[in-house]
mmCIF file of C-alpha atoms and ligand atoms in Angstrom:
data_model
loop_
_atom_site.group_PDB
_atom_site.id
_atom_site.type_symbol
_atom_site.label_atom_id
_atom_site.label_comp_id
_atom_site.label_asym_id
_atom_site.label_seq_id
_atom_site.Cartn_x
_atom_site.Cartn_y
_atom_site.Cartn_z
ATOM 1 C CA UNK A 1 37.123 37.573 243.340
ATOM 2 C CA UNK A 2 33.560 36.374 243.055
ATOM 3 C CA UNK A 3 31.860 37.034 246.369
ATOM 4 C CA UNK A 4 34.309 39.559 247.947
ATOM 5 C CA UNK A 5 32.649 42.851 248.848
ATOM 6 C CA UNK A 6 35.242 45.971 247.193
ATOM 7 C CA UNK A 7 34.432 49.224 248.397
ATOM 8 C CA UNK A 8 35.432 52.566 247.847
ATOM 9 C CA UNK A 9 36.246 54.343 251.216
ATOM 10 C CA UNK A 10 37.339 58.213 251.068
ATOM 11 C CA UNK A 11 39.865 57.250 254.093
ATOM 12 C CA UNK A 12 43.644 56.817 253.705
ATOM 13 C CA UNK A 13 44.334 53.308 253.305
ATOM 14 C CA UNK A 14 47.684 51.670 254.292
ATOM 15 C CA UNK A 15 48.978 48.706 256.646
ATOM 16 C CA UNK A 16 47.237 48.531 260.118
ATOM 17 C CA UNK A 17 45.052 51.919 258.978
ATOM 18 C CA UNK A 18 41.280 51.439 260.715
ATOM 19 C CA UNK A 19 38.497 52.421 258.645
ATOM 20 C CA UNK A 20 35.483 53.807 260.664
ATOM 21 C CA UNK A 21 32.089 53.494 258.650
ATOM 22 C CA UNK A 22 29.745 55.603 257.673
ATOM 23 C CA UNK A 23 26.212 54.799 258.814
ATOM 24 C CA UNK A 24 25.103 54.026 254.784
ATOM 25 C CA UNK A 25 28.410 51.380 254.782
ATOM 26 C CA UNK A 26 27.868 50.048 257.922
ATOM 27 C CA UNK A 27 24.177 49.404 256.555
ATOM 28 C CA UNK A 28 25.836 47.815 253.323
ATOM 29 C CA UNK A 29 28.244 46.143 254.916
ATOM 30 C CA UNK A 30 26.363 44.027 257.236
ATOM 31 C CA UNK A 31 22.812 44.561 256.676
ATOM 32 C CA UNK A 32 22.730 43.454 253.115
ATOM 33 C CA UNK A 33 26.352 41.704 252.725
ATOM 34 C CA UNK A 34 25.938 40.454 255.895
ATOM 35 C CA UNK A 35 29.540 40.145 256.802
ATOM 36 C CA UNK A 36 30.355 39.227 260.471
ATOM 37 C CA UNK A 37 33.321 40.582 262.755
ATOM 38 C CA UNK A 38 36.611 38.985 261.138
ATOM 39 C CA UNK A 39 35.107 38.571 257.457
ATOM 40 C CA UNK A 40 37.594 40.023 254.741
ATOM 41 C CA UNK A 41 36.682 42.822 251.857
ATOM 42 C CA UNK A 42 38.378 44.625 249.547
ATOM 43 C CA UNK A 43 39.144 48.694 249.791
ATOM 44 C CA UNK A 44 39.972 51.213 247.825
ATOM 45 C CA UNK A 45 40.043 54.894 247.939
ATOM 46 C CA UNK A 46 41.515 56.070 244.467
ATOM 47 C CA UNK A 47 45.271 57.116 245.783
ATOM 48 C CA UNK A 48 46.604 54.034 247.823
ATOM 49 C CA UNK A 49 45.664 51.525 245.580
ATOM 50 C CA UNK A 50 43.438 48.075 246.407
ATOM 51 C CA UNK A 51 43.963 46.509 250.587
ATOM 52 C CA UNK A 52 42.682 43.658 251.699
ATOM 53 C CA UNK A 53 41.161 44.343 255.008
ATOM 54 C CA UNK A 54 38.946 43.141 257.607
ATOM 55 C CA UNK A 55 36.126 43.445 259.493
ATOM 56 C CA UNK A 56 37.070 44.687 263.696
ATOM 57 C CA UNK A 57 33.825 46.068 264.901
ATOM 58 C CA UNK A 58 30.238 45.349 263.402
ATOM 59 C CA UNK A 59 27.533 47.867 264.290
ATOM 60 C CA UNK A 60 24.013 49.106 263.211
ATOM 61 C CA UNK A 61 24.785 52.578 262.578
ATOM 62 C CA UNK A 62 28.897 52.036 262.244
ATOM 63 C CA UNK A 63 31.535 49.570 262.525
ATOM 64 C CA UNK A 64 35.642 49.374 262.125
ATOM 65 C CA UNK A 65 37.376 47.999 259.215
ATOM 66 C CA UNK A 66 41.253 47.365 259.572
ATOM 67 C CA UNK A 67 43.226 47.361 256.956
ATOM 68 C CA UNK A 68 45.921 43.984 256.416
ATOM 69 C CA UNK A 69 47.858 44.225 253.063
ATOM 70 C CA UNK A 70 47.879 46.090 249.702
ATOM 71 C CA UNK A 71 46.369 43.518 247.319
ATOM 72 C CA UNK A 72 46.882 46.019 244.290
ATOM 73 C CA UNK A 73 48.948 49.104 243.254
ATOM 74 C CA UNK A 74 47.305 52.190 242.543
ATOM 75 C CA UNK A 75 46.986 52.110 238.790
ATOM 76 C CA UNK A 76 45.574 55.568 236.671
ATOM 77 C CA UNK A 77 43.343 54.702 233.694
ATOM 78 C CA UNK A 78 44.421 55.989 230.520
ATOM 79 C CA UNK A 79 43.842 59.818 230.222
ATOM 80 C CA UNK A 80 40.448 59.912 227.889
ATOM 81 C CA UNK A 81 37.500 61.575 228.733
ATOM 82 C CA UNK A 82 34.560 61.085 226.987
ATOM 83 C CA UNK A 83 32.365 64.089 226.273
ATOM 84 C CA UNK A 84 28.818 62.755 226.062
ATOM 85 C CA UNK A 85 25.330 64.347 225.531
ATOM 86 C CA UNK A 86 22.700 63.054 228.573
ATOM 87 C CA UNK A 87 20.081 60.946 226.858
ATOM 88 C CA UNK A 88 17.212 59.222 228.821
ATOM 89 C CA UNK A 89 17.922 58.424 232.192
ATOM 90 C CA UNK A 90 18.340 54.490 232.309
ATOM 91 C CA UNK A 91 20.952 55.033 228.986
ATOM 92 C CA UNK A 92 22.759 57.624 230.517
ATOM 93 C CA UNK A 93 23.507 55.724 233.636
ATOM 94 C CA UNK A 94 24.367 52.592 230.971
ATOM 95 C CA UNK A 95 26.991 54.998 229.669
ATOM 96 C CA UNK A 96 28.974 55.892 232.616
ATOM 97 C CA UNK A 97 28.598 52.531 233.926
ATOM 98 C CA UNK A 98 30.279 51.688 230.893
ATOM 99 C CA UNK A 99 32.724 54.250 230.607
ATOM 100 C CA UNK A 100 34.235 52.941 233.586
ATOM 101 C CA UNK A 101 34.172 49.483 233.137
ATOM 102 C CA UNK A 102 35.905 50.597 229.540
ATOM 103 C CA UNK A 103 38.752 52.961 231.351
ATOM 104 C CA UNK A 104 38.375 56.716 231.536
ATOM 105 C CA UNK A 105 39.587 59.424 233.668
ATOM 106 C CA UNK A 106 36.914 61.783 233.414
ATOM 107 C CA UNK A 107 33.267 61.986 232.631
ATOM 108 C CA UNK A 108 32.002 65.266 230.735
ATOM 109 C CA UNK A 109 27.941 65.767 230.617
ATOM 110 C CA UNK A 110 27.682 68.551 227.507
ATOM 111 C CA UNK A 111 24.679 70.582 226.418
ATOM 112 C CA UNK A 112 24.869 70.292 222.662
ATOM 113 C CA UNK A 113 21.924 72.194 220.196
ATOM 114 C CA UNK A 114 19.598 68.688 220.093
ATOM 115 C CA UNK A 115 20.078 67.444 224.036
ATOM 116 C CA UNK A 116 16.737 67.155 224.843
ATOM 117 C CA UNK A 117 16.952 64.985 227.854
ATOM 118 C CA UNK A 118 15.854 65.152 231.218
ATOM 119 C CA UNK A 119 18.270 66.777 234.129
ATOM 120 C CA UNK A 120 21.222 65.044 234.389
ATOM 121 C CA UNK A 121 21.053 64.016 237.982
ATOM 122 C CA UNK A 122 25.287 64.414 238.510
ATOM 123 C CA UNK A 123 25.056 63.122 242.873
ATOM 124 C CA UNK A 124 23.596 59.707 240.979
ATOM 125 C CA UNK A 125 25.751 59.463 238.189
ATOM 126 C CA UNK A 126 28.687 60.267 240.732
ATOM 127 C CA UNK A 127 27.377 57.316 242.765
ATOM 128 C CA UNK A 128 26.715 55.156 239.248
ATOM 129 C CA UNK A 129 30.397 55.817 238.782
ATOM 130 C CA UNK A 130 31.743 54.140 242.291
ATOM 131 C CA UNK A 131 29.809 51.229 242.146
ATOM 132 C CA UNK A 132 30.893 50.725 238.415
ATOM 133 C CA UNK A 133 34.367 50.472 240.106
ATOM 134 C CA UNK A 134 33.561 48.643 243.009
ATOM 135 C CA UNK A 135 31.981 46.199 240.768
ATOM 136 C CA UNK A 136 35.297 46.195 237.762
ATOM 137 C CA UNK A 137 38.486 46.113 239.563
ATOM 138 C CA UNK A 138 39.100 49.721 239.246
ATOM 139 C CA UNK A 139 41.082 51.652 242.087
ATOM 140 C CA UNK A 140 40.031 54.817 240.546
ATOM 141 C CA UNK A 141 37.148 56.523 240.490
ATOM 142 C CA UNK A 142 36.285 58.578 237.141
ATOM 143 C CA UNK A 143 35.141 62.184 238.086
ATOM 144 C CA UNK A 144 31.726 63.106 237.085
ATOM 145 C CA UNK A 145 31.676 66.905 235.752
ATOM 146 C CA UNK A 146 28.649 69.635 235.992
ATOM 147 C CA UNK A 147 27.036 69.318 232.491
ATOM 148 C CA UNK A 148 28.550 71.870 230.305
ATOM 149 C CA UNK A 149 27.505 73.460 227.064
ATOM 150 C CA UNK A 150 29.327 71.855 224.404
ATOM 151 C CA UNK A 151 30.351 75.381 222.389
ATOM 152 C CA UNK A 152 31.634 76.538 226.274
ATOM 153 C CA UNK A 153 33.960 73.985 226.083
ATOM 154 C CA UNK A 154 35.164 74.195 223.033
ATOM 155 C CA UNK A 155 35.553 77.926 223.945
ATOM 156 C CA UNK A 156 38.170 76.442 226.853
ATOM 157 C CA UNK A 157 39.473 73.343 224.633
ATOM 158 C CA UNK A 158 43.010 72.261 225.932
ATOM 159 C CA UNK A 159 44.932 72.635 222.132
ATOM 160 C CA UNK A 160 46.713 69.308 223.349
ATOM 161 C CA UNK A 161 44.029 67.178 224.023
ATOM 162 C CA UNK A 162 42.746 64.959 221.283
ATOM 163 C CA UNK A 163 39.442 64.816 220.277
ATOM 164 C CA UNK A 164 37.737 61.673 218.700
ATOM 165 C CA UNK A 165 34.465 63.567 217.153
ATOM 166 C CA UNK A 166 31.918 60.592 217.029
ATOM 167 C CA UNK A 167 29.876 61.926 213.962
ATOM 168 C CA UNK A 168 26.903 60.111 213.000
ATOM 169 C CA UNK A 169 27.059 62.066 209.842
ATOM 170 C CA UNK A 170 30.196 60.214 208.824
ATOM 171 C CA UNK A 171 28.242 56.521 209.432
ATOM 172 C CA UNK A 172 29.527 54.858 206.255
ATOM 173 C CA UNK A 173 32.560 56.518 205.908
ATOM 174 C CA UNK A 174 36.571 54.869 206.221
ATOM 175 C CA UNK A 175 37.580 52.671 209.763
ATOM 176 C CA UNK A 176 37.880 54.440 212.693
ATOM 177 C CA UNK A 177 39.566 51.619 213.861
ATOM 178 C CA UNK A 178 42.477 52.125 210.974
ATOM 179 C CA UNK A 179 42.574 55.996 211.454
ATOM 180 C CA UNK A 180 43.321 55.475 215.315
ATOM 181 C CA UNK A 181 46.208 52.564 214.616
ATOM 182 C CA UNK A 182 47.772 54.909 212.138
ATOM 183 C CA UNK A 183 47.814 57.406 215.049
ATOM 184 C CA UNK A 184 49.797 54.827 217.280
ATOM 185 C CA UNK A 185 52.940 56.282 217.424
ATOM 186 C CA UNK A 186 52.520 59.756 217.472
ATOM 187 C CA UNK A 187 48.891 60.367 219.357
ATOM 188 C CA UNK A 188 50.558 59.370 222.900
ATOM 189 C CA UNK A 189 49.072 62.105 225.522
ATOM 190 C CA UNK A 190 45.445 63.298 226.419
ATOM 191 C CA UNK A 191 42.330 62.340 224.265
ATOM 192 C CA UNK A 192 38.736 62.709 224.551
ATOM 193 C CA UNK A 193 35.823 60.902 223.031
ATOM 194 C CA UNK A 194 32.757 62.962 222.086
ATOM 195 C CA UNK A 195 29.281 61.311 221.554
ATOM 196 C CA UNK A 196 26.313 63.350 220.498
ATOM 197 C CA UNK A 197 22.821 63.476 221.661
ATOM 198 C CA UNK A 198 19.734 61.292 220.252
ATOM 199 C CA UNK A 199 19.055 63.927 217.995
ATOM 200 C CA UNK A 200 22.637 64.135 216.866
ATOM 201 C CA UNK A 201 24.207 67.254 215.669
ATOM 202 C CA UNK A 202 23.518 70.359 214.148
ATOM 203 C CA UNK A 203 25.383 71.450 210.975
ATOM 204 C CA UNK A 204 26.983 74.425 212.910
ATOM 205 C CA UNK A 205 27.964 72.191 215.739
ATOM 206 C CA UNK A 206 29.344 69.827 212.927
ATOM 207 C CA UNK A 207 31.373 73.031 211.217
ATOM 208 C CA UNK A 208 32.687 73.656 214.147
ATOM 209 C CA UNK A 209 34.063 70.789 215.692
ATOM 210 C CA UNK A 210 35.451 69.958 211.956
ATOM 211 C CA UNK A 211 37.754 73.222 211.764
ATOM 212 C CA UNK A 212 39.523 72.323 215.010
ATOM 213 C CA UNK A 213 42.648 71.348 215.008
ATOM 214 C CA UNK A 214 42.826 68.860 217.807
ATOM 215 C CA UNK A 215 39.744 67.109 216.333
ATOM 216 C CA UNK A 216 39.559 63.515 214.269
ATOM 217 C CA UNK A 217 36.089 62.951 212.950
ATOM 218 C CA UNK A 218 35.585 59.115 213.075
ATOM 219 C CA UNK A 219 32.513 57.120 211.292
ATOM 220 C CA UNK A 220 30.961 54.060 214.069
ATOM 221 C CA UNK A 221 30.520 51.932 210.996
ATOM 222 C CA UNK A 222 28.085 51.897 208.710
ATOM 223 C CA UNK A 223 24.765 51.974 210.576
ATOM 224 C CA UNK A 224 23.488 55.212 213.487
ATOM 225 C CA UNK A 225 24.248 53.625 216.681
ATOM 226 C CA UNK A 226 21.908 55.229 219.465
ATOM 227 C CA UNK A 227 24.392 56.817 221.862
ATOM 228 C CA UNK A 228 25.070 54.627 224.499
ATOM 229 C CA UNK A 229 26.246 52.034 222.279
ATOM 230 C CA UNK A 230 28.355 54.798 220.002
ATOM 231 C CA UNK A 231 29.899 55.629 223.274
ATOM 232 C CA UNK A 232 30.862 51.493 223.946
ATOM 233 C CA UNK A 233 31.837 51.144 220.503
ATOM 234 C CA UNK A 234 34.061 54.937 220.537
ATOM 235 C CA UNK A 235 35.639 53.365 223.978
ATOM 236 C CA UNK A 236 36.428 49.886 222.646
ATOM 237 C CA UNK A 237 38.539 51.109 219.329
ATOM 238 C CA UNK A 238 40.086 53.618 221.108
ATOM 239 C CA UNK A 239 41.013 51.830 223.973
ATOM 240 C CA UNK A 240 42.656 49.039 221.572
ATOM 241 C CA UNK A 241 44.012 51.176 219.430
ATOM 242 C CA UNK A 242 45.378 54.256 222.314
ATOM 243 C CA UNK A 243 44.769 52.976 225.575
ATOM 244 C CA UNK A 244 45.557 49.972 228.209
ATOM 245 C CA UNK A 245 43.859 47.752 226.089
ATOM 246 C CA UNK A 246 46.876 47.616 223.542
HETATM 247 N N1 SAH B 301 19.560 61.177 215.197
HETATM 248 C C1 SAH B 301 20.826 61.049 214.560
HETATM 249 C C2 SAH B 301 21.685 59.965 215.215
HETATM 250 C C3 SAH B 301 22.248 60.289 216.555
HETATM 251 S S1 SAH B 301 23.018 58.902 217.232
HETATM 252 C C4 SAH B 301 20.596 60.659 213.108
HETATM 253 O O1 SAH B 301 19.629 59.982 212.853
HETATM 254 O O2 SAH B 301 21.446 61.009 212.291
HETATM 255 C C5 SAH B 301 23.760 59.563 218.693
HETATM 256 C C6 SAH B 301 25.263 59.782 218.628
HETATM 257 O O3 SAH B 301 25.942 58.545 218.488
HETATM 258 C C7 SAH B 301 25.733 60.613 217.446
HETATM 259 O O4 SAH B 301 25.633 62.002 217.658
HETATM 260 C C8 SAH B 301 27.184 60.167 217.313
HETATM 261 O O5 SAH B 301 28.018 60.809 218.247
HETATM 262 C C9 SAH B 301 27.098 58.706 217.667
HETATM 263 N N2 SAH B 301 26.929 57.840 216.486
HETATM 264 C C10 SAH B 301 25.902 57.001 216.229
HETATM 265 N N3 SAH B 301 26.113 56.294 215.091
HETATM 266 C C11 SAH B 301 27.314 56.688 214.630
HETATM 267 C C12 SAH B 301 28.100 56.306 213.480
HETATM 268 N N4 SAH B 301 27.700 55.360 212.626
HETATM 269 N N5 SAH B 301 29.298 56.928 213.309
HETATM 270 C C13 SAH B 301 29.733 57.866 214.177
HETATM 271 N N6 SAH B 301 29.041 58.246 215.269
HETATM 272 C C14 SAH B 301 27.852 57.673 215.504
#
């Protein structure tokens, strides 16, 4: 793998399909991967799965890729969103980097009572989120939501979906990690993930989320993680507990 270029295309892939680039890939492509006419890459476009294709036409403001043989099925990741609070800039692009590395279907920016950060930027965390799967092996791209207050969407929660309430005020408290393998058999279908803000949460936020049904209060252990690594740590026992880690 090391050394092919992957790239997401929005074009429909499949055998002899020909791929005309934009003038930001063609810039990519072969003014800083400097791949020559013939030279193979990797494609993907979230629907037809992974194709090995090729380079037919090299230009400065466009070019032709043509597309040989499917080199991976189109696979889903497991269907987990994590619900996350924007923190600084450079951490919240660590989190949705790692979020889909980790294996999520959807990315949820929410306003809670102590989110203090700057604008969540969602054109570069959309753009965070495709090279994070050019760069993993992913033929999916995780969608990237409009921030969202948090008590809006519990307003619209989905009774079915799960929710794995990341509270720091729990830090101490019994394994996450033995809550969610108790769950195994009989917590199959949609979950989310919900990590809270540097500030954490406030006690009405913490009521709240408590007297839902759908919800499952976890503890990260015994020490406050900052967020981005309480969202890593969230995605790692879930995943091998839940997901397509197991
Ligand atoms: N300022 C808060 C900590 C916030 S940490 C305080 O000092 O209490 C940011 C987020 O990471 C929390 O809202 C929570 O979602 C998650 N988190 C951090 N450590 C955690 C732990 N030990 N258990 C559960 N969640 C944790």
């Amino acid at each position: 793998m090391s050394g092919t270029v992957r790239l997401y295309v929005e074009h429909p892939l499949g055998q002899g399909q020909t791929i005309p680039l934009e003038r930001a890939q063609a810039h990519y492509l072969f003014g800083v991967m400097r791949l020559e006419a013939g030279a193979e890459l990797l494609l993907f476009n979230g629907a037809d799965g992974e194709w090995r294709a090729e380079v037919a036409q090299v230009g400065k403001r466009g070019g032709v890729l043509v597309c040989r043989e499917q080199s991976r099925a189109q696979a889903a990741p497991p269907d987990l969103w994590l619900v996350f609070a924007p923190v600084k800039k450079a951490q919240t692009q660590f989190i949705v980097e790692k979020a889909v590395e980790m294996g999520v279907a959807h990315l949820q920016p929410v306003l809670t009572e102590f989110t203090n950060s700057e604008r969540l930027r969602v054109d570069k965390a959309r753009l965070h989120a495709i090279e994070a799967a050019e760069q993993c092996g992913a033929t999916y791209v995780p969608e990237v939501a409009e921030p969202q207050k948090l008590s809006r969407l519990l307003d619209q929660w989905p009774a079915e979906r799960r929710l794995l309430f990341c509270d720091e005020a729990q830090a101490g408290g019994s394994s996450a990690l033995a809550g969610l393998l108790a769950l195994r058999d009989r917590a199959a279908g949609p979950w989310a993930i919900l990590i809270g803000p540097e500030g954490g949460f406030s006690e009405p936020e913490r009521a709240r989320l408590q007297g839902f049904d759908f919800t499952h209060p976890v503890a990260l252990g015994p020490r406050i993680l900052r967020a981005e690594t309480a969202a890593v740590a969230a995605l790692t026992l879930w995943q091998a507990a839940l997901g397509d880690w197991q």
